[in-house]
Coordinates of C-alpha atoms and ligand atoms in Angstrom, one line a residue:
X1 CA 0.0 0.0 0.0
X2 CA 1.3 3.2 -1.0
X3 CA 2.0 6.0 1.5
X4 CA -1.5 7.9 0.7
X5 CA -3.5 5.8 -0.2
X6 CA -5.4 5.6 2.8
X7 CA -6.3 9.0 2.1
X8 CA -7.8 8.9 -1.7
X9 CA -11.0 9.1 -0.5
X10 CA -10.2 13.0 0.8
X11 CA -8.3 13.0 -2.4
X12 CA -11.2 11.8 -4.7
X13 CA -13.5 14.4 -2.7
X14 CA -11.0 17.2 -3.6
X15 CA -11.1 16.3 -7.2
X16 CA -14.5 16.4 -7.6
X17 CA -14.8 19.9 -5.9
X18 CA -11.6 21.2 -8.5
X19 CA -13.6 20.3 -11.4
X20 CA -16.4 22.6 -11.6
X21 CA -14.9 25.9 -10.3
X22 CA -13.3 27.5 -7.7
X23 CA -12.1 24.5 -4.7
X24 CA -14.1 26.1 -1.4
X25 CA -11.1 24.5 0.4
X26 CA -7.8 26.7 0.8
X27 CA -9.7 28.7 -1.2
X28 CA -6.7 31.5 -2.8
X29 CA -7.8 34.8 -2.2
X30 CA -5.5 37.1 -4.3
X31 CA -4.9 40.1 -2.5
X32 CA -6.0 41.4 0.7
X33 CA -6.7 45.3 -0.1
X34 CA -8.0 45.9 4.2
X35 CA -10.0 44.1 6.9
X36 CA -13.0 44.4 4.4
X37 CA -12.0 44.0 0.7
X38 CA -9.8 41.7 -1.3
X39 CA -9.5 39.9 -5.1
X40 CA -10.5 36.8 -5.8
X41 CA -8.9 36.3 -9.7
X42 CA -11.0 39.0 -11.3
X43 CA -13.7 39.4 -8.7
X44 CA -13.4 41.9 -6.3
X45 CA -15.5 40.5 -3.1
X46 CA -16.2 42.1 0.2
X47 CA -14.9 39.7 2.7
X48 CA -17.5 37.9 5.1
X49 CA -15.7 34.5 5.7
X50 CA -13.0 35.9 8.6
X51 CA -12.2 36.3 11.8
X52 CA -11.5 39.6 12.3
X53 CA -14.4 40.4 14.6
X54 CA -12.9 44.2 15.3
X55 CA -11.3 44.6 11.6
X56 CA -8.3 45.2 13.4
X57 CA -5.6 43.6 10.7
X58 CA -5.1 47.2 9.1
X59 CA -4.7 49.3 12.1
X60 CA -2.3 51.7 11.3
X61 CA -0.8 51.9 14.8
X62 CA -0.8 48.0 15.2
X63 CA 0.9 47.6 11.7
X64 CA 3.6 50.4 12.8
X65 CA 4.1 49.0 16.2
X66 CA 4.5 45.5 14.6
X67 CA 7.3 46.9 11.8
X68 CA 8.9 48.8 14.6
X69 CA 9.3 45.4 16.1
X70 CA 10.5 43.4 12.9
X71 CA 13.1 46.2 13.1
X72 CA 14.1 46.3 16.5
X73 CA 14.6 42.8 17.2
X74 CA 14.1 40.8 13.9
X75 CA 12.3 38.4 12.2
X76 CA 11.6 35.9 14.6
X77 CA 12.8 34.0 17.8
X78 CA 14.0 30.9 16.3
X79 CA 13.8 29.0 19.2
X80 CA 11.6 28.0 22.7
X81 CA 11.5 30.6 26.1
X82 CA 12.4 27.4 28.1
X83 CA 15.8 27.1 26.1
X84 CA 16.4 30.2 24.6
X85 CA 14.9 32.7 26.6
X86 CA 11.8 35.1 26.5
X87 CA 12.0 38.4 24.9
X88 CA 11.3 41.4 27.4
X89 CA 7.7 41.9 25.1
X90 CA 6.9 38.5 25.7
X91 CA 6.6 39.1 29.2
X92 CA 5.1 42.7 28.9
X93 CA 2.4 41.3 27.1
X94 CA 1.5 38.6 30.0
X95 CA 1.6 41.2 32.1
X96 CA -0.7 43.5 29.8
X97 CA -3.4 40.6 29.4
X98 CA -3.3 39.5 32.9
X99 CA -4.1 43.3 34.0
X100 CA -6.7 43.6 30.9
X101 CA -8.4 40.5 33.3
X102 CA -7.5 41.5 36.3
X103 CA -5.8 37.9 36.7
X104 CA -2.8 37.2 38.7
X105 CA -1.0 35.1 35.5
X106 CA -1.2 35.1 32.2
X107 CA 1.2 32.7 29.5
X108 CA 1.0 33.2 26.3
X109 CA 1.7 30.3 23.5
X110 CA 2.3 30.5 19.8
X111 CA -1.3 29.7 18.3
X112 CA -4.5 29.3 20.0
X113 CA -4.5 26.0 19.1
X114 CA -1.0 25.3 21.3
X115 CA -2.7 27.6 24.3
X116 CA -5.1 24.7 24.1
X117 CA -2.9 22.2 23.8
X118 CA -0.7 23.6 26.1
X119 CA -2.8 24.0 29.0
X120 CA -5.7 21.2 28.9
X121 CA -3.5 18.4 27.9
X122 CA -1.1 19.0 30.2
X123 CA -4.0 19.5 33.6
X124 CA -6.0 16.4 32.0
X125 CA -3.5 13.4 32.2
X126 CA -4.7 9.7 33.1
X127 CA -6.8 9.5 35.4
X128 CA -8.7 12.2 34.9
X129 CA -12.1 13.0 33.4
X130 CA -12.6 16.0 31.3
X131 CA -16.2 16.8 30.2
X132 CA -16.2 18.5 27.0
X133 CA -19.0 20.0 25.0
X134 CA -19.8 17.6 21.9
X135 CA -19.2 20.9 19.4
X136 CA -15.6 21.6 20.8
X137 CA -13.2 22.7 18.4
X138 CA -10.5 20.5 17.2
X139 CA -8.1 21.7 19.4
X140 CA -9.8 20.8 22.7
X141 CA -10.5 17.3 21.2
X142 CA -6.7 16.9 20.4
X143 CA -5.7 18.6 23.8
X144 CA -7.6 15.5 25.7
X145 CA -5.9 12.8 23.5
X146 CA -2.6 14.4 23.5
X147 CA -3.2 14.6 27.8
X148 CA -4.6 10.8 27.7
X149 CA -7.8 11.7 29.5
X150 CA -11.0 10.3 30.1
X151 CA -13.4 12.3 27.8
X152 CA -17.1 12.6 28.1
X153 CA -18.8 14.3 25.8
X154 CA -22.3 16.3 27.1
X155 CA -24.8 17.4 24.7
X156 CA -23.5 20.3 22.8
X157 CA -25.3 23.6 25.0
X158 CA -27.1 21.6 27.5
X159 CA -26.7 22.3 30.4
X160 CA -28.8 19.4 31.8
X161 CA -26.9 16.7 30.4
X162 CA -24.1 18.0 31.9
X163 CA -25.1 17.9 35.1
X164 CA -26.3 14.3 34.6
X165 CA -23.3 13.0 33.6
X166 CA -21.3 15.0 36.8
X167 CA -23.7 12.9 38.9
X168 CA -22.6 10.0 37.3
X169 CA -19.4 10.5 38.4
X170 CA -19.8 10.5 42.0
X171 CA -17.0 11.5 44.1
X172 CA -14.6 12.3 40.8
X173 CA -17.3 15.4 40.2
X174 CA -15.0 17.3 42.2
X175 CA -12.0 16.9 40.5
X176 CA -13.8 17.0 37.4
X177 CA -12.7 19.5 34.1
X178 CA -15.3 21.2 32.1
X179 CA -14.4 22.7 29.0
X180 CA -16.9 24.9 27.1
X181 CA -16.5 27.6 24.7
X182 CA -17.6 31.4 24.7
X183 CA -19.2 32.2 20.9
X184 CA -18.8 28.8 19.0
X185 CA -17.6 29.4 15.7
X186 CA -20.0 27.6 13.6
X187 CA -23.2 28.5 14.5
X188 CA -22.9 31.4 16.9
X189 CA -24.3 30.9 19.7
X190 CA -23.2 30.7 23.2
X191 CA -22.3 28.3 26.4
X192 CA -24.7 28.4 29.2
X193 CA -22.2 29.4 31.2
X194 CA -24.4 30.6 34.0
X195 CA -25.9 27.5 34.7
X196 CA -22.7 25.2 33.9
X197 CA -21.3 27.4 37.0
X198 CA -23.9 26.6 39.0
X199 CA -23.3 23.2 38.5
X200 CA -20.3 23.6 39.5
X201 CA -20.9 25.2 42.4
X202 CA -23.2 22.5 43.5
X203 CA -20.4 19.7 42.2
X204 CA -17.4 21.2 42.3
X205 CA -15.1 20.4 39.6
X206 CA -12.7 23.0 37.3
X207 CA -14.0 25.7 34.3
X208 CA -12.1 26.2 31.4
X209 CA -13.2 28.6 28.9
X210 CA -12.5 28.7 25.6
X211 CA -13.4 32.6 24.5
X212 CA -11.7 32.5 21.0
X213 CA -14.7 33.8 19.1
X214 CA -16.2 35.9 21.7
X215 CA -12.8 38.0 23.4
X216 CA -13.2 41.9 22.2
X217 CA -16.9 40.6 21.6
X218 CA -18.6 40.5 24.6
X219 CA -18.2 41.8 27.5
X220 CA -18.4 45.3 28.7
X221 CA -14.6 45.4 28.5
X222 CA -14.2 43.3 25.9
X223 CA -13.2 40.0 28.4
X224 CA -15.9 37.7 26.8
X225 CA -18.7 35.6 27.6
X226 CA -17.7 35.0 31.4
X227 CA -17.4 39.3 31.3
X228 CA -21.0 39.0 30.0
X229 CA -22.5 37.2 31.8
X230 CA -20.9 38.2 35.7
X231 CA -18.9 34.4 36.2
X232 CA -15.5 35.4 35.5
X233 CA -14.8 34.2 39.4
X234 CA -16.2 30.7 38.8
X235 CA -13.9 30.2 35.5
X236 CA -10.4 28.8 36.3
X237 CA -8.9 29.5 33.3
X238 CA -9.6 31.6 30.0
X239 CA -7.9 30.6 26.6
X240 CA -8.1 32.7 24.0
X241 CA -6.2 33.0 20.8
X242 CA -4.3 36.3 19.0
X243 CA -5.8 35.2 15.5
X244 CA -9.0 36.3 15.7
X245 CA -10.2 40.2 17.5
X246 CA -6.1 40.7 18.2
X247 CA -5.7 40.6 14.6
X248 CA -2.1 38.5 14.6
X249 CA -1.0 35.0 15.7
X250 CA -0.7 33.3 18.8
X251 CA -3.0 32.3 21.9
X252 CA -2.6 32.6 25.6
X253 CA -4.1 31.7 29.3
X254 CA -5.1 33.1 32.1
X255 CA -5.9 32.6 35.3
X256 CA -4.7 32.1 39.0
X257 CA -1.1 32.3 40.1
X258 CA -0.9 28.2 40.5
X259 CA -1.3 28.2 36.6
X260 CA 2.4 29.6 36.2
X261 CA 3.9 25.9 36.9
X262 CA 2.5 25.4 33.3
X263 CA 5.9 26.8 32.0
X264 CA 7.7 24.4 33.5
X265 CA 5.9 21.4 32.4
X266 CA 3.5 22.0 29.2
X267 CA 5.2 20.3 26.9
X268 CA 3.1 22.7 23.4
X269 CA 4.8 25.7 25.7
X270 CA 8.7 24.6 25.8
X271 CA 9.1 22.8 22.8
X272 CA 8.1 25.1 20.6
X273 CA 9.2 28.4 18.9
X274 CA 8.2 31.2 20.9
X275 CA 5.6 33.9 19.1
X276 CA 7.5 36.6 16.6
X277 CA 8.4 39.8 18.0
X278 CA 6.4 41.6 15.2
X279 CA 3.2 39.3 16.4
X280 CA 4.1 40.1 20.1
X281 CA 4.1 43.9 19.3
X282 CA 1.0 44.5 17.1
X283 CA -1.2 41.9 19.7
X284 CA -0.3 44.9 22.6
X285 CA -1.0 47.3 20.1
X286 CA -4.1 45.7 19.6
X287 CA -5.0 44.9 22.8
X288 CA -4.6 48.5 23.8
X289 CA -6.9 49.5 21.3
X290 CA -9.9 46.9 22.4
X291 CA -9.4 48.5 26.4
X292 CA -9.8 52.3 24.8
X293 CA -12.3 51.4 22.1
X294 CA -15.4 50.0 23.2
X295 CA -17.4 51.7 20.1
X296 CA -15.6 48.7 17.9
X297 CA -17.4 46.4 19.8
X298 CA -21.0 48.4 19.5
X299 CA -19.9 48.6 15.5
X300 CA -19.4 45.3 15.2
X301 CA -22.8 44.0 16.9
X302 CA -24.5 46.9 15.3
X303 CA -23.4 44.8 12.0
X304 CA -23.9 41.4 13.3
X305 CA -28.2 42.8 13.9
X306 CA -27.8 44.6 9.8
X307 CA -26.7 41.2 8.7
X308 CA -28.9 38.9 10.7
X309 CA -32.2 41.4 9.8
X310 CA -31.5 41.4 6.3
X311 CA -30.7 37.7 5.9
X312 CA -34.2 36.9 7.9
X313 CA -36.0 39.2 5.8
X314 CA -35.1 37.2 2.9
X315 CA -36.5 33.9 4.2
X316 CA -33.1 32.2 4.9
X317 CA -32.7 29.9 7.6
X318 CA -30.2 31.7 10.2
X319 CA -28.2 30.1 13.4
X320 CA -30.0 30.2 16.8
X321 CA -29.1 34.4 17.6
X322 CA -27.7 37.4 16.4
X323 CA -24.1 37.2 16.7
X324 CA -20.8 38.0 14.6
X325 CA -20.5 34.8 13.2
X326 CA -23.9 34.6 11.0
X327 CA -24.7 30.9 9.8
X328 CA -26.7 30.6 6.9
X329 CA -28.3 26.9 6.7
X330 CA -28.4 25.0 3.1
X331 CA -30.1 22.1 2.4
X332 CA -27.6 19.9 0.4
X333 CA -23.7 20.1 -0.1
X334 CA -23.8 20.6 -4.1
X335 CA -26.2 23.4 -3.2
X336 CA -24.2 24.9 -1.0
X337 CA -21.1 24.6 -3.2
X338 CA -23.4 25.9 -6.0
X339 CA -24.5 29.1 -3.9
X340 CA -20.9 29.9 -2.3
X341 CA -19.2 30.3 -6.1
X342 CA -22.4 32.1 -7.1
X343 CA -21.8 34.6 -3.8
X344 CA -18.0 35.3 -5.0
X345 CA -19.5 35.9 -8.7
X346 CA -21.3 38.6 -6.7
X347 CA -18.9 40.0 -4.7
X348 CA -19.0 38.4 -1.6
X349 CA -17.1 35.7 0.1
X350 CA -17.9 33.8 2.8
X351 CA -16.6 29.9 4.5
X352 CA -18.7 27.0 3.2
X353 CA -18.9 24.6 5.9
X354 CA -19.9 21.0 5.0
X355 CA -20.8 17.8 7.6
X356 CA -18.7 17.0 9.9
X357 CA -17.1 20.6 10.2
X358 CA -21.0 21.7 10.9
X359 CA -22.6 20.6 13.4
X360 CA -25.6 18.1 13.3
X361 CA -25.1 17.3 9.3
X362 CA -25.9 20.5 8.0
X363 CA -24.3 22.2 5.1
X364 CA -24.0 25.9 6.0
X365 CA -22.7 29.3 4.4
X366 CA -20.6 30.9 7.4
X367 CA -20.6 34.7 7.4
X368 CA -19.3 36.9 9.1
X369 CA -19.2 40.3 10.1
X370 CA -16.8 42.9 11.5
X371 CA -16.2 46.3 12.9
X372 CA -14.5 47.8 9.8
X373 CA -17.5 46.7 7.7
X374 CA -19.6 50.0 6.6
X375 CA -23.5 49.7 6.4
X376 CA -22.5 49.7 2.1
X377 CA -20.8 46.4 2.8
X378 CA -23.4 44.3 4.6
X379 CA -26.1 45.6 2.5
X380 CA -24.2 44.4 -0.5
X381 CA -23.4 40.7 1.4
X382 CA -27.5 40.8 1.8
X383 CA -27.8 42.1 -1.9
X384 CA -25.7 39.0 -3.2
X385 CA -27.8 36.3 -0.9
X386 CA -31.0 38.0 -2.0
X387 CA -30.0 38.0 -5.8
X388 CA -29.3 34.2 -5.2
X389 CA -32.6 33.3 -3.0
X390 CA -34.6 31.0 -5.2
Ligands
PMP401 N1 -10.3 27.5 19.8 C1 -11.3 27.8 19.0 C2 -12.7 27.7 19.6 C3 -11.1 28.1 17.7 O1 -12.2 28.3 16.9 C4 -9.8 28.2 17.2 C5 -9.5 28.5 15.8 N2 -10.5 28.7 14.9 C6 -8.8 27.9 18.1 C7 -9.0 27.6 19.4 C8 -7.3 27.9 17.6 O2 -6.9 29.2 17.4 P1 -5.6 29.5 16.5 O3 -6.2 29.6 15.1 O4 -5.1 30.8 17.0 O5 -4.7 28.4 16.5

């Protein structure tokens, strides 16, 4: 057997979506003009299929801050803290986000996806139970099986089965880790997070929070869901990632002061490269702008309500709430390959998101919106699905 063949079913898949247009998968988008606009081969296309919930990647003072860096002290580390040694920003910035949370410590790691890594799989070893929402992100399911947990999945959002499941668990309840997300990236919506504390309060056990898609989102300071909702106390640790309001690369942790033996024995935070001194400098740029700019914020949700409106008022099938991240549900996969080349022939680009990267076996169109977006640009995004609506 040769080398790949185990994988020519993926490769047989990708054929098929090559040969009738544009490949929805690493999708090439040709330039990048601002946080808002880009080129797809002729097609100029507003861009609704990012992260960028602030539309910070263009900030001039970010950018300026972040070549001042690339200056100063080069292109990048080339090598781990544990070995080589931090850079002084490195440790600014932990200090900066542990303040911007009024947190004792804060680590920061090279991706979100290594903060994750870095921090459940090393607190959930054998012998311990992790319960993990069914719609986690990748990297919370790898962060289990790279720790060698015991994993138990509740219903994705409900609460209820949750607590069934702690019950189950007796005694080991209180040692118990549950791992939920802030906004979840596919549909939109939110953990309970109010009642999975009070759970917890009844049953003891540990919170980790996940706020990639809802840091500088909610929250009257930007913190995210916990912020929101008044439970920042009752979470143990908040993970969050640099890639998505922070406008860079990277990811980081925070929480009490016991979480700074981490560094000595997460094995995603010494063997790795540490985070680029131009990514370190345009993330505390950033960050500073999120603390003195809560209007983004009101921009951006202001945007997520135009979108959701105007999508609703053209009989489309939305996610559960209005939120950044606006989910529009397709019936079939060729249909919603069909529709997401026919949006870029308009002018818009947004993620198609096929079974099992959406939850529950539906095909969706993931849009979404940010703070740089003007009222022209979601108009046009609802212009395109409304040309398109059968
Ligand atoms: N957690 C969640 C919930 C995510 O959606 C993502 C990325 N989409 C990550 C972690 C990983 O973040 P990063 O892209 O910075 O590695």
């Amino acid at each position: 057997m040769g080398l790949y063949d185990k994988f020519s079913r993926f490769s047989n898949e990708r054929e098929k979506f090559q040969a009738h247009g544009l490949n929805p998968f690493g999708t090439c988008i040709d330039e990048v003009f601002s946080a808002t606009k880009g080129r797809i081969g002729d097609q100029k296309i507003v861009l609704a299929g990012t992260n960028n919930y602030l539309g910070l990647t263009f900030d001039e003072q970010a950018i300026a801050e972040g070549q001042a860096a690339l200056a100063a002290q080069g292109t990048g580390t080339t090598g781990s803290r544990m070995a080589n040694g931090s850079y002084g920003p490195h440790l600014q910035l932990e200090l900066e986000l542990a303040e911007f949370f009024n947190r004792p410590s804060a680590i920061i790691f090279s991706t979100g996806y290594t903060a994750n890594l870095g921090v459940i799989s090393t607190l959930a070893q054998p012998g311990s139970v992790v319960l993990i929402d069914a719609d986690s992100h990748a990297s919370i399911y790898d962060a289990c099986a790279l720790g060698g947990t015991e994993i138990i999945r509740f219903r994705h959002n409900d609460a209820e089965d949750l607590e069934r499941r702690m019950v189950r668990l007796g005694a080991r309840a209180r040692e118990a880790i549950i791992i939920v997300e802030g906004i979840y990236s596919m549909l939109g919506d939110v953990a309970p997070l109010r009642e999975i504390v009070d759970i917890k309060r009844r049953l003891g056990g540990y919170l980790l929070v996940d706020e990639a898609h809802s840091f500088g989102v909610m929250g009257a300071h930007g913190r995210g869901l916990a912020e929101a909702l008044g439970v920042e106390q009752d979470v143990d640790i908040i993970l969050g990632t640099f890639s998505k309001s922070l406008a860079s690369i990277g990811g980081f942790a925070v929480g009490n002061a016991g979480m700074e033996v981490l560094r000595y024995c997460s094995r995603p935070f010494i063997f790795t490269a540490s985070p680029s001194p131009s990514s370190i400098a345009s993330v505390r740029s950033t960050l500073k702008k999120i603390a003195l700019h809560p209007e983004l914020r009101e921009k951006l949700w202001n945007n997520a309500r135009r979108l959701y409106q105007g999508l609703t008022g053209l009989g489309y099938t939305l996610g559960p709430r209005i939120s950044p991240v606006v989910p529009v549900m397709i019936g079939s996969q060729a249909e919603g390959l069909s529709l997401w080349r026919a949006l870029i022939a308009n002018g818009v680009y947004v993620n198609l998101v096929l079974p099992p990267a959406a939850p529950m076996g539906d095909t969706l169109l993931r849009c979404s919106v940010n703070a740089a977006h003007s009222d022209e640009d979601i108009d046009a995004i609802i212009h395109a699905f409304a040309v398109l609506k059968k």
